[in-house]
Amino acid sequence: MRQPFATLTEAAEALRTGKISSRELVEAALADAEVLDPLLGVYVNRFPEEALTAAKAADARPARERGPLHGLPLALKDNFAAAEGPVTAQSPAHDPSWWRGRDAPAVARLRAAGAVVLGKTTLTEYAMGRPDPRHAFPLPRNPWDPRCWTGGSSTGNGAGIATGLFLGALGTDTSGSVRLPAALCGTTGLKTTFGLVDKDGVLPLSPTQDVVGPMGVAAADCALLLDVLVPPEHPGAPRPARPPLGDGSGEGLRGLRVGVPFALLEDEAVSVECRAAFEAALETLRNAGAVVVDFALPEFETLLAESTVTMLAEAFAEHGERLGARWADHGRVFRRLAAAGALVPAHLYLRAQHSRRRTRAALLERLRGPGGADLIATPTWPAAARPYTRESAPGDELNLTAVWNPAGFPALALPMGADPAGLPLSLQLVGEPHAERLLLAAGDAYQRRTSWHLRRAAPDPAQRPDAVPDPDARRGLLADRDPGADLGADPGADPAGEVPGETGAAVEAALADAGLALDPGEPAAVAALARVLARSGRLLTAPAR
């Protein structure tokens, strides 16, 4: 690869001292993309002419006028508006006139700080679900094994940073969409506190859970981008962390209490390799001065239920009208997930919002009280990336990312190891709202003592992996089924029958009332999702403990 620097902060320092020009960095990034992008599906659109023009202007700028991101080539997930070209949202159904020719405020901040936009990266359609190979968009592949899923929905960002096609990017996170690609591709990603970064000009999925988040090679890269997105004088800026870490002596973590929900992590979904890597990561934090304590998460299932109900209901509210008008133009996975949101009754959605407020308050009280913690640590995901042929379905895996979106807490994903095949494993650190600087300080202390984040994937561009399987050929709740199939008794079904989900026929009738006409086989696939909603509804009606 031609990219000569390991991290974004290293490249920034080289630009500042004149060791390299912005044009050289951009030319290297564009050349690398020509080689690897056909295999990995990193970009939806590249902007080579615009990027080279911006790099030339950056190189000509006097030193006194240069910002903190001077000349750095970055990428944007393709749900951000940018002046160079329309947002696609990786959907044939999207209106290309939306915010066309304008920058989202977050993008404008990056440019004002000197960044060069290389292009727009792949994502799952409207930032939810999985890719549909029927569409003409690039299909994202994991650079450590192109047969595997990158994690979503900021798919191209994860693959691009892992291979050095760029060293930093902007993503969004609704239930893990910054952290999952960071985890499965072996990079670093920050889910910010809800409301911290301006979301204007960013396509919504679940407006009360969506956040903008920086992605990079290292925690220091994310910190560099965050300082531009949310400058210190901003009224909502994150609280200062402990004293700077300086030479990595560990003073910044001395006495820091890191809570671990050990009982939760006994779940069989946590792989042996992930468990071992996590234990090693905790030992590294101890060596950096942290105190690791047991911190139970009895709120876990409730938080997951809040996330599920909120995301699907809001996704349908945002996209339902277009979905009804152009059903066939949407990918099968996205449209089935969004259609399930039509099955959420208003009172269940409102109950989820009330529950979110109670759960957040209770969790903050426990964190701040006796036996509490400054940060929470878990794996980001319980295992390494799976092949596309072994994809899981909603409810099949231990989802350790989605729980923090309904609470609005910030969370940092950073590499902590690899499985025997070399696929990355990831550590997640979670803090109270506006504790980003503490999270990044802890992440930086960890990364000063480890080198997992410095591994760079080097896939063979001549590989020809098998085609991404059709959604209806995959295992799981999103697969096509016999439309008349009875899904059987569900021990977790909502006893009040609030979510129609016993048969495909029941769902078909409910969705018809919502203005949706599904293809044959799809009502039963949505009915399976309705059962997940029903279980969530039951959890949200259970008396508070």
PDB file of N, CA, C and O in Angstrom, residues 328-374:
ATOM      1  N   ALA A 328     -40.808  -2.037  -4.213  1.00  0.00           N
ATOM      2  CA  ALA A 328     -39.892  -2.898  -4.968  1.00  0.00           C
ATOM      3  C   ALA A 328     -38.515  -2.274  -5.146  1.00  0.00           C
ATOM      4  O   ALA A 328     -37.543  -2.987  -5.427  1.00  0.00           O
ATOM      5  N   ASP A 329     -38.405  -0.941  -5.002  1.00  0.00           N
ATOM      6  CA  ASP A 329     -37.110  -0.289  -5.185  1.00  0.00           C
ATOM      7  C   ASP A 329     -36.231  -0.349  -3.944  1.00  0.00           C
ATOM      8  O   ASP A 329     -35.064   0.029  -4.003  1.00  0.00           O
ATOM      9  N   HIS A 330     -36.789  -0.795  -2.842  1.00  0.00           N
ATOM     10  CA  HIS A 330     -36.006  -0.932  -1.613  1.00  0.00           C
ATOM     11  C   HIS A 330     -35.461  -2.365  -1.494  1.00  0.00           C
ATOM     12  O   HIS A 330     -36.093  -3.322  -1.959  1.00  0.00           O
ATOM     13  N   GLY A 331     -34.310  -2.496  -0.856  1.00  0.00           N
ATOM     14  CA  GLY A 331     -33.756  -3.817  -0.615  1.00  0.00           C
ATOM     15  C   GLY A 331     -34.649  -4.634   0.296  1.00  0.00           C
ATOM     16  O   GLY A 331     -35.366  -4.102   1.138  1.00  0.00           O
ATOM     17  N   ARG A 332     -34.574  -5.944   0.136  1.00  0.00           N
ATOM     18  CA  ARG A 332     -35.505  -6.818   0.863  1.00  0.00           C
ATOM     19  C   ARG A 332     -35.288  -6.784   2.369  1.00  0.00           C
ATOM     20  O   ARG A 332     -36.250  -6.792   3.135  1.00  0.00           O
ATOM     21  N   VAL A 333     -34.037  -6.721   2.813  1.00  0.00           N
ATOM     22  CA  VAL A 333     -33.795  -6.709   4.253  1.00  0.00           C
ATOM     23  C   VAL A 333     -34.277  -5.390   4.857  1.00  0.00           C
ATOM     24  O   VAL A 333     -34.978  -5.374   5.874  1.00  0.00           O
ATOM     25  N   PHE A 334     -33.914  -4.276   4.234  1.00  0.00           N
ATOM     26  CA  PHE A 334     -34.335  -2.982   4.767  1.00  0.00           C
ATOM     27  C   PHE A 334     -35.860  -2.873   4.805  1.00  0.00           C
ATOM     28  O   PHE A 334     -36.437  -2.451   5.816  1.00  0.00           O
ATOM     29  N   ARG A 335     -36.516  -3.229   3.720  1.00  0.00           N
ATOM     30  CA  ARG A 335     -37.968  -3.003   3.682  1.00  0.00           C
ATOM     31  C   ARG A 335     -38.710  -3.882   4.681  1.00  0.00           C
ATOM     32  O   ARG A 335     -39.737  -3.478   5.230  1.00  0.00           O
ATOM     33  N   ARG A 336     -38.201  -5.076   4.942  1.00  0.00           N
ATOM     34  CA  ARG A 336     -38.855  -5.946   5.926  1.00  0.00           C
ATOM     35  C   ARG A 336     -38.666  -5.399   7.343  1.00  0.00           C
ATOM     36  O   ARG A 336     -39.597  -5.428   8.157  1.00  0.00           O
ATOM     37  N   LEU A 337     -37.466  -4.900   7.629  1.00  0.00           N
ATOM     38  CA  LEU A 337     -37.233  -4.304   8.946  1.00  0.00           C
ATOM     39  C   LEU A 337     -38.092  -3.052   9.131  1.00  0.00           C
ATOM     40  O   LEU A 337     -38.733  -2.874  10.172  1.00  0.00           O
ATOM     41  N   ALA A 338     -38.097  -2.179   8.123  1.00  0.00           N
ATOM     42  CA  ALA A 338     -38.875  -0.945   8.244  1.00  0.00           C
ATOM     43  C   ALA A 338     -40.366  -1.241   8.327  1.00  0.00           C
ATOM     44  O   ALA A 338     -41.100  -0.588   9.081  1.00  0.00           O
ATOM     45  N   ALA A 339     -40.829  -2.244   7.565  1.00  0.00           N
ATOM     46  CA  ALA A 339     -42.250  -2.600   7.612  1.00  0.00           C
ATOM     47  C   ALA A 339     -42.648  -3.093   8.995  1.00  0.00           C
ATOM     48  O   ALA A 339     -43.767  -2.843   9.457  1.00  0.00           O
ATOM     49  N   ALA A 340     -41.747  -3.782   9.666  1.00  0.00           N
ATOM     50  CA  ALA A 340     -42.053  -4.254  11.020  1.00  0.00           C
ATOM     51  C   ALA A 340     -42.366  -3.092  11.942  1.00  0.00           C
ATOM     52  O   ALA A 340     -43.155  -3.220  12.889  1.00  0.00           O
ATOM     53  N   GLY A 341     -41.778  -1.937  11.665  1.00  0.00           N
ATOM     54  CA  GLY A 341     -42.059  -0.767  12.487  1.00  0.00           C
ATOM     55  C   GLY A 341     -43.502  -0.313  12.408  1.00  0.00           C
ATOM     56  O   GLY A 341     -44.011   0.336  13.338  1.00  0.00           O
ATOM     57  N   ALA A 342     -44.171  -0.651  11.312  1.00  0.00           N
ATOM     58  CA  ALA A 342     -45.592  -0.301  11.176  1.00  0.00           C
ATOM     59  C   ALA A 342     -46.455  -1.077  12.157  1.00  0.00           C
ATOM     60  O   ALA A 342     -47.617  -0.710  12.387  1.00  0.00           O
ATOM     61  N   LEU A 343     -45.921  -2.152  12.721  1.00  0.00           N
ATOM     62  CA  LEU A 343     -46.677  -2.994  13.637  1.00  0.00           C
ATOM     63  C   LEU A 343     -46.588  -2.504  15.088  1.00  0.00           C
ATOM     64  O   LEU A 343     -47.241  -3.073  15.959  1.00  0.00           O
ATOM     65  N   VAL A 344     -45.774  -1.483  15.322  1.00  0.00           N
ATOM     66  CA  VAL A 344     -45.612  -0.978  16.693  1.00  0.00           C
ATOM     67  C   VAL A 344     -46.758  -0.012  16.997  1.00  0.00           C
ATOM     68  O   VAL A 344     -46.844   1.057  16.388  1.00  0.00           O
ATOM     69  N   PRO A 345     -47.651  -0.349  17.934  1.00  0.00           N
ATOM     70  CA  PRO A 345     -48.728   0.591  18.284  1.00  0.00           C
ATOM     71  C   PRO A 345     -48.177   1.802  19.019  1.00  0.00           C
ATOM     72  O   PRO A 345     -47.121   1.732  19.675  1.00  0.00           O
ATOM     73  N   ALA A 346     -48.874   2.909  18.928  1.00  0.00           N
ATOM     74  CA  ALA A 346     -48.387   4.160  19.511  1.00  0.00           C
ATOM     75  C   ALA A 346     -48.121   4.025  21.004  1.00  0.00           C
ATOM     76  O   ALA A 346     -47.127   4.548  21.524  1.00  0.00           O
ATOM     77  N   HIS A 347     -49.013   3.315  21.718  1.00  0.00           N
ATOM     78  CA  HIS A 347     -48.818   3.230  23.167  1.00  0.00           C
ATOM     79  C   HIS A 347     -47.584   2.416  23.525  1.00  0.00           C
ATOM     80  O   HIS A 347     -46.946   2.668  24.552  1.00  0.00           O
ATOM     81  N   LEU A 348     -47.195   1.432  22.678  1.00  0.00           N
ATOM     82  CA  LEU A 348     -45.975   0.677  22.950  1.00  0.00           C
ATOM     83  C   LEU A 348     -44.752   1.559  22.704  1.00  0.00           C
ATOM     84  O   LEU A 348     -43.781   1.526  23.477  1.00  0.00           O
ATOM     85  N   TYR A 349     -44.784   2.360  21.644  1.00  0.00           N
ATOM     86  CA  TYR A 349     -43.685   3.293  21.393  1.00  0.00           C
ATOM     87  C   TYR A 349     -43.533   4.267  22.561  1.00  0.00           C
ATOM     88  O   TYR A 349     -42.416   4.503  23.056  1.00  0.00           O
ATOM     89  N   LEU A 350     -44.650   4.817  23.026  1.00  0.00           N
ATOM     90  CA  LEU A 350     -44.581   5.762  24.141  1.00  0.00           C
ATOM     91  C   LEU A 350     -44.080   5.080  25.408  1.00  0.00           C
ATOM     92  O   LEU A 350     -43.310   5.664  26.185  1.00  0.00           O
ATOM     93  N   ARG A 351     -44.491   3.838  25.617  1.00  0.00           N
ATOM     94  CA  ARG A 351     -44.010   3.097  26.786  1.00  0.00           C
ATOM     95  C   ARG A 351     -42.496   2.920  26.721  1.00  0.00           C
ATOM     96  O   ARG A 351     -41.802   3.023  27.736  1.00  0.00           O
ATOM     97  N   ALA A 352     -41.985   2.665  25.506  1.00  0.00           N
ATOM     98  CA  ALA A 352     -40.534   2.522  25.349  1.00  0.00           C
ATOM     99  C   ALA A 352     -39.812   3.818  25.700  1.00  0.00           C
ATOM    100  O   ALA A 352     -38.736   3.804  26.314  1.00  0.00           O
ATOM    101  N   GLN A 353     -40.404   4.964  25.342  1.00  0.00           N
ATOM    102  CA  GLN A 353     -39.752   6.240  25.647  1.00  0.00           C
ATOM    103  C   GLN A 353     -39.775   6.526  27.144  1.00  0.00           C
ATOM    104  O   GLN A 353     -38.788   7.020  27.709  1.00  0.00           O
ATOM    105  N   HIS A 354     -40.872   6.220  27.802  1.00  0.00           N
ATOM    106  CA  HIS A 354     -40.914   6.364  29.262  1.00  0.00           C
ATOM    107  C   HIS A 354     -39.894   5.435  29.921  1.00  0.00           C
ATOM    108  O   HIS A 354     -39.197   5.818  30.864  1.00  0.00           O
ATOM    109  N   SER A 355     -39.812   4.222  29.402  1.00  0.00           N
ATOM    110  CA  SER A 355     -38.863   3.256  29.954  1.00  0.00           C
ATOM    111  C   SER A 355     -37.429   3.746  29.777  1.00  0.00           C
ATOM    112  O   SER A 355     -36.589   3.591  30.674  1.00  0.00           O
ATOM    113  N   ARG A 356     -37.139   4.362  28.626  1.00  0.00           N
ATOM    114  CA  ARG A 356     -35.788   4.869  28.392  1.00  0.00           C
ATOM    115  C   ARG A 356     -35.376   5.872  29.469  1.00  0.00           C
ATOM    116  O   ARG A 356     -34.252   5.829  29.976  1.00  0.00           O
ATOM    117  N   ARG A 357     -36.270   6.776  29.795  1.00  0.00           N
ATOM    118  CA  ARG A 357     -35.948   7.784  30.805  1.00  0.00           C
ATOM    119  C   ARG A 357     -35.701   7.147  32.173  1.00  0.00           C
ATOM    120  O   ARG A 357     -34.764   7.514  32.886  1.00  0.00           O
ATOM    121  N   ARG A 358     -36.556   6.168  32.525  1.00  0.00           N
ATOM    122  CA  ARG A 358     -36.385   5.502  33.827  1.00  0.00           C
ATOM    123  C   ARG A 358     -35.086   4.705  33.870  1.00  0.00           C
ATOM    124  O   ARG A 358     -34.355   4.739  34.862  1.00  0.00           O
ATOM    125  N   THR A 359     -34.824   3.967  32.795  1.00  0.00           N
ATOM    126  CA  THR A 359     -33.644   3.100  32.773  1.00  0.00           C
ATOM    127  C   THR A 359     -32.363   3.923  32.819  1.00  0.00           C
ATOM    128  O   THR A 359     -31.417   3.593  33.541  1.00  0.00           O
ATOM    129  N   ARG A 360     -32.329   4.990  32.049  1.00  0.00           N
ATOM    130  CA  ARG A 360     -31.149   5.863  32.045  1.00  0.00           C
ATOM    131  C   ARG A 360     -30.899   6.444  33.435  1.00  0.00           C
ATOM    132  O   ARG A 360     -29.761   6.433  33.933  1.00  0.00           O
ATOM    133  N   ALA A 361     -31.955   6.935  34.078  1.00  0.00           N
ATOM    134  CA  ALA A 361     -31.797   7.527  35.403  1.00  0.00           C
ATOM    135  C   ALA A 361     -31.300   6.499  36.410  1.00  0.00           C
ATOM    136  O   ALA A 361     -30.416   6.780  37.232  1.00  0.00           O
ATOM    137  N   ALA A 362     -31.862   5.282  36.345  1.00  0.00           N
ATOM    138  CA  ALA A 362     -31.459   4.230  37.283  1.00  0.00           C
ATOM    139  C   ALA A 362     -30.004   3.822  37.053  1.00  0.00           C
ATOM    140  O   ALA A 362     -29.236   3.605  38.005  1.00  0.00           O
ATOM    141  N   LEU A 363     -29.601   3.741  35.793  1.00  0.00           N
ATOM    142  CA  LEU A 363     -28.232   3.345  35.481  1.00  0.00           C
ATOM    143  C   LEU A 363     -27.241   4.415  35.927  1.00  0.00           C
ATOM    144  O   LEU A 363     -26.189   4.109  36.512  1.00  0.00           O
ATOM    145  N   LEU A 364     -27.569   5.671  35.690  1.00  0.00           N
ATOM    146  CA  LEU A 364     -26.688   6.757  36.151  1.00  0.00           C
ATOM    147  C   LEU A 364     -26.562   6.759  37.670  1.00  0.00           C
ATOM    148  O   LEU A 364     -25.470   6.969  38.222  1.00  0.00           O
ATOM    149  N   GLU A 365     -27.669   6.512  38.354  1.00  0.00           N
ATOM    150  CA  GLU A 365     -27.636   6.479  39.816  1.00  0.00           C
ATOM    151  C   GLU A 365     -26.718   5.373  40.308  1.00  0.00           C
ATOM    152  O   GLU A 365     -25.943   5.555  41.255  1.00  0.00           O
ATOM    153  N   ARG A 366     -26.782   4.223  39.673  1.00  0.00           N
ATOM    154  CA  ARG A 366     -25.920   3.107  40.100  1.00  0.00           C
ATOM    155  C   ARG A 366     -24.451   3.386  39.773  1.00  0.00           C
ATOM    156  O   ARG A 366     -23.563   3.050  40.551  1.00  0.00           O
ATOM    157  N   LEU A 367     -24.200   3.983  38.602  1.00  0.00           N
ATOM    158  CA  LEU A 367     -22.813   4.295  38.240  1.00  0.00           C
ATOM    159  C   LEU A 367     -22.194   5.275  39.227  1.00  0.00           C
ATOM    160  O   LEU A 367     -21.007   5.164  39.571  1.00  0.00           O
ATOM    161  N   ARG A 368     -22.988   6.233  39.701  1.00  0.00           N
ATOM    162  CA  ARG A 368     -22.471   7.292  40.576  1.00  0.00           C
ATOM    163  C   ARG A 368     -22.521   6.931  42.056  1.00  0.00           C
ATOM    164  O   ARG A 368     -21.947   7.640  42.884  1.00  0.00           O
ATOM    165  N   GLY A 369     -23.208   5.847  42.383  1.00  0.00           N
ATOM    166  CA  GLY A 369     -23.385   5.481  43.774  1.00  0.00           C
ATOM    167  C   GLY A 369     -22.320   4.531  44.283  1.00  0.00           C
ATOM    168  O   GLY A 369     -21.337   4.233  43.592  1.00  0.00           O
ATOM    169  N   PRO A 370     -22.498   4.020  45.506  1.00  0.00           N
ATOM    170  CA  PRO A 370     -21.561   3.041  46.070  1.00  0.00           C
ATOM    171  C   PRO A 370     -21.454   1.822  45.162  1.00  0.00           C
ATOM    172  O   PRO A 370     -22.465   1.312  44.662  1.00  0.00           O
ATOM    173  N   GLY A 371     -20.237   1.358  44.950  1.00  0.00           N
ATOM    174  CA  GLY A 371     -20.033   0.213  44.072  1.00  0.00           C
ATOM    175  C   GLY A 371     -20.145   0.560  42.612  1.00  0.00           C
ATOM    176  O   GLY A 371     -20.199  -0.341  41.756  1.00  0.00           O
ATOM    177  N   GLY A 372     -20.169   1.850  42.285  1.00  0.00           N
ATOM    178  CA  GLY A 372     -20.319   2.297  40.906  1.00  0.00           C
ATOM    179  C   GLY A 372     -19.022   2.236  40.122  1.00  0.00           C
ATOM    180  O   GLY A 372     -18.032   1.643  40.556  1.00  0.00           O
ATOM    181  N   ALA A 373     -19.028   2.871  38.944  1.00  0.00           N
ATOM    182  CA  ALA A 373     -17.866   2.813  38.064  1.00  0.00           C
ATOM    183  C   ALA A 373     -17.775   4.091  37.241  1.00  0.00           C
ATOM    184  O   ALA A 373     -18.780   4.762  36.999  1.00  0.00           O
ATOM    185  N   ASP A 374     -16.556   4.413  36.799  1.00  0.00           N
ATOM    186  CA  ASP A 374     -16.334   5.556  35.909  1.00  0.00           C
ATOM    187  C   ASP A 374     -16.629   5.177  34.463  1.00  0.00           C
ATOM    188  O   ASP A 374     -17.129   5.991  33.690  1.00  0.00           O
TER     189      ASP A 374
END
